[in-house]
Amino acid sequence: MKKPAQEMRQHILDVARSLMTHKGYTAVGLTEVVASAGVPKGSFYYYFKSKEAFGQALLGEYFSEYLSTVDTMLITAEGTAVERLTRYFRHWAHTEGSDLPNEKCLVVKLGPEVCDLSEDMRVVLKTGTDAIIERIAQCIGQGQLDGSIPVETPAPMLAQSLYQLWLGASLLAKLNKDHAPFDTALINTKRLLS
């Protein structure tokens, strides 16, 4: 039975996300994507105009899913803001430290690679990361109001610092194949928030 068009498009994105999480954007060719997805190459071009348009769709899909998780963890979850932030960053350490490819952050994996290749993909990455930082800032602002985050640093500035800290920890953990950078980032996060 043939899959509906939207389902097939999603299938291609899902298969490619796993491949690119392991190998990177440039190392995965369209031939590998369509072979792994079990679709003819012509079908790929029915859903995506080019590999770059496909990359934009892949990143857009990733951010849509990830921002839903961030909203749940930081904005709508129970607990004080500092508790929600701590849970979020522990979740970050767990997913980045796991062997589950679909849990990995595509900003960490693809960001440095695609920013120099495609301005359109860079913009998708920037828009997505800005949205994550905004949610972290919103949670920090709530914490400054509820008293769980006593620091007077402006929430947007603190959110930017925390995001940079955790991106750096993710890169170092990947380079060192070690969880220790996440432990250090969590200690520094608690210091920055107190």
XYZ file of C-alpha atoms in Angstrom:
194
model
C 0.000 0.000 0.000
C 1.364 3.360 -1.043
C 1.985 5.974 1.669
C 0.245 9.373 1.394
C 2.522 12.206 0.198
C 2.896 13.898 3.601
C 3.663 10.565 5.256
C 6.295 9.736 2.616
C 7.902 13.172 2.976
C 8.053 12.658 6.747
C 9.519 9.179 6.260
C 12.347 10.603 4.140
C 13.050 13.275 6.776
C 13.055 10.717 9.590
C 15.444 8.378 7.789
C 17.757 11.219 6.805
C 17.811 12.664 10.308
C 19.192 9.422 11.660
C 21.794 9.229 8.874
C 22.891 12.845 9.262
C 23.047 12.626 13.027
C 25.634 9.878 12.585
C 27.559 11.159 9.562
C 26.849 14.853 9.066
C 25.200 16.758 6.248
C 27.876 16.657 3.552
C 28.832 13.021 4.159
C 25.312 11.833 3.363
C 24.446 11.934 -0.314
C 20.983 11.860 -1.793
C 21.607 8.360 -3.131
C 22.107 7.104 0.434
C 19.018 8.971 1.664
C 16.697 7.554 -0.993
C 18.179 4.039 -0.698
C 17.738 4.062 3.085
C 14.217 5.463 2.752
C 13.359 2.947 0.046
C 12.169 5.546 -2.456
C 13.258 6.350 -6.024
C 15.494 9.388 -6.485
C 12.776 11.098 -8.503
C 10.478 10.856 -5.505
C 12.954 12.827 -3.437
C 12.713 15.733 -5.874
C 8.926 15.548 -5.743
C 9.125 16.477 -2.030
C 12.255 18.670 -2.012
C 13.591 20.976 -4.735
C 17.220 20.373 -3.763
C 19.419 18.943 -1.040
C 19.584 22.449 0.455
C 15.776 22.730 0.542
C 15.750 19.278 2.100
C 18.289 20.445 4.719
C 16.082 23.422 5.545
C 13.067 21.120 5.931
C 15.065 18.724 8.115
C 16.191 21.524 10.425
C 12.738 23.098 10.478
C 11.189 19.767 11.456
C 13.825 19.264 14.147
C 13.187 22.675 15.704
C 9.425 22.210 15.590
C 9.715 18.969 17.580
C 12.428 20.264 19.895
C 10.630 23.516 20.725
C 7.567 21.510 21.702
C 9.768 19.598 24.168
C 11.313 22.835 25.438
C 7.859 24.389 25.936
C 6.748 21.360 27.915
C 9.875 21.278 30.075
C 10.414 24.992 30.661
C 7.084 26.736 30.307
C 4.229 24.395 31.208
C 5.879 21.889 33.576
C 5.314 21.890 37.310
C 7.847 23.294 39.760
C 9.750 26.495 40.238
C 11.608 27.976 37.309
C 14.986 26.907 38.677
C 13.709 23.320 39.041
C 12.416 23.346 35.456
C 15.701 24.740 34.107
C 17.706 22.173 36.039
C 15.531 19.343 34.682
C 15.871 20.742 31.151
C 19.655 20.879 31.291
C 19.838 17.404 32.841
C 17.667 16.222 29.951
C 20.077 17.939 27.550
C 23.059 16.126 29.133
C 21.216 12.802 29.007
C 20.152 13.063 25.366
C 23.467 14.401 24.103
C 25.320 11.768 26.092
C 23.157 8.903 24.802
C 23.620 6.717 21.735
C 20.156 7.495 20.428
C 20.613 9.380 17.124
C 17.140 10.896 17.047
C 17.708 12.431 20.484
C 20.843 14.317 19.435
C 20.887 18.067 18.950
C 21.149 18.918 15.259
C 22.537 22.347 16.157
C 25.580 20.653 17.677
C 25.891 18.082 14.880
C 25.128 20.151 11.779
C 25.467 23.798 12.835
C 29.173 24.356 12.229
C 29.051 22.368 9.004
C 26.044 23.892 7.252
C 26.434 27.530 8.315
C 29.245 27.926 5.801
C 27.471 25.939 3.084
C 24.043 27.522 3.002
C 22.794 30.916 4.083
C 19.210 29.611 4.079
C 20.101 26.725 6.385
C 22.065 29.099 8.619
C 18.958 31.268 8.955
C 16.850 28.241 9.955
C 19.465 27.364 12.588
C 19.596 30.935 13.885
C 15.811 31.240 14.050
C 15.550 27.928 15.903
C 18.313 28.669 18.387
C 16.901 32.154 19.010
C 13.561 30.515 19.851
C 15.246 28.137 22.322
C 17.085 31.022 23.985
C 13.805 32.982 24.205
C 12.163 30.098 26.060
C 15.097 29.801 28.448
C 14.871 33.569 29.032
C 11.120 33.305 29.642
C 11.706 30.615 32.260
C 14.476 32.680 33.882
C 12.127 35.675 33.989
C 9.515 33.525 35.715
C 12.185 32.440 38.202
C 13.168 36.012 38.914
C 9.501 36.705 39.659
C 8.912 33.589 41.773
C 12.184 34.102 43.656
C 13.761 30.791 42.647
C 16.333 32.650 40.512
C 17.625 35.532 42.634
C 20.223 36.911 40.190
C 19.582 40.327 38.677
C 21.260 39.609 35.362
C 18.739 40.380 32.598
C 16.977 37.162 31.608
C 17.867 37.372 27.875
C 21.568 37.841 28.672
C 21.596 34.981 31.166
C 19.711 32.724 28.749
C 22.258 33.456 26.012
C 25.114 32.625 28.403
C 23.508 29.365 29.488
C 22.832 28.267 25.915
C 26.422 29.026 24.932
C 27.679 27.117 27.980
C 25.670 24.041 27.042
C 26.569 24.157 23.347
C 30.220 24.279 24.376
C 29.727 21.401 26.808
C 28.083 19.375 24.037
C 30.998 19.955 21.715
C 33.579 19.077 24.384
C 31.651 15.962 25.411
C 31.627 14.890 21.775
C 35.346 15.620 21.297
C 36.366 13.891 24.525
C 33.745 11.101 24.358
C 33.148 11.896 28.000
C 30.185 13.087 30.069
C 32.326 15.321 32.330
C 31.700 18.564 30.370
C 27.967 18.199 31.128
C 28.693 17.756 34.834
C 30.781 20.941 34.770
C 28.092 22.786 32.798
C 25.445 21.784 35.335
C 27.591 23.044 38.232
C 28.165 26.347 36.429
C 24.481 26.604 35.523
C 23.519 26.319 39.185
C 26.076 29.017 40.040
C 24.790 31.350 37.348
C 21.208 30.902 38.522
C 21.867 31.460 42.241
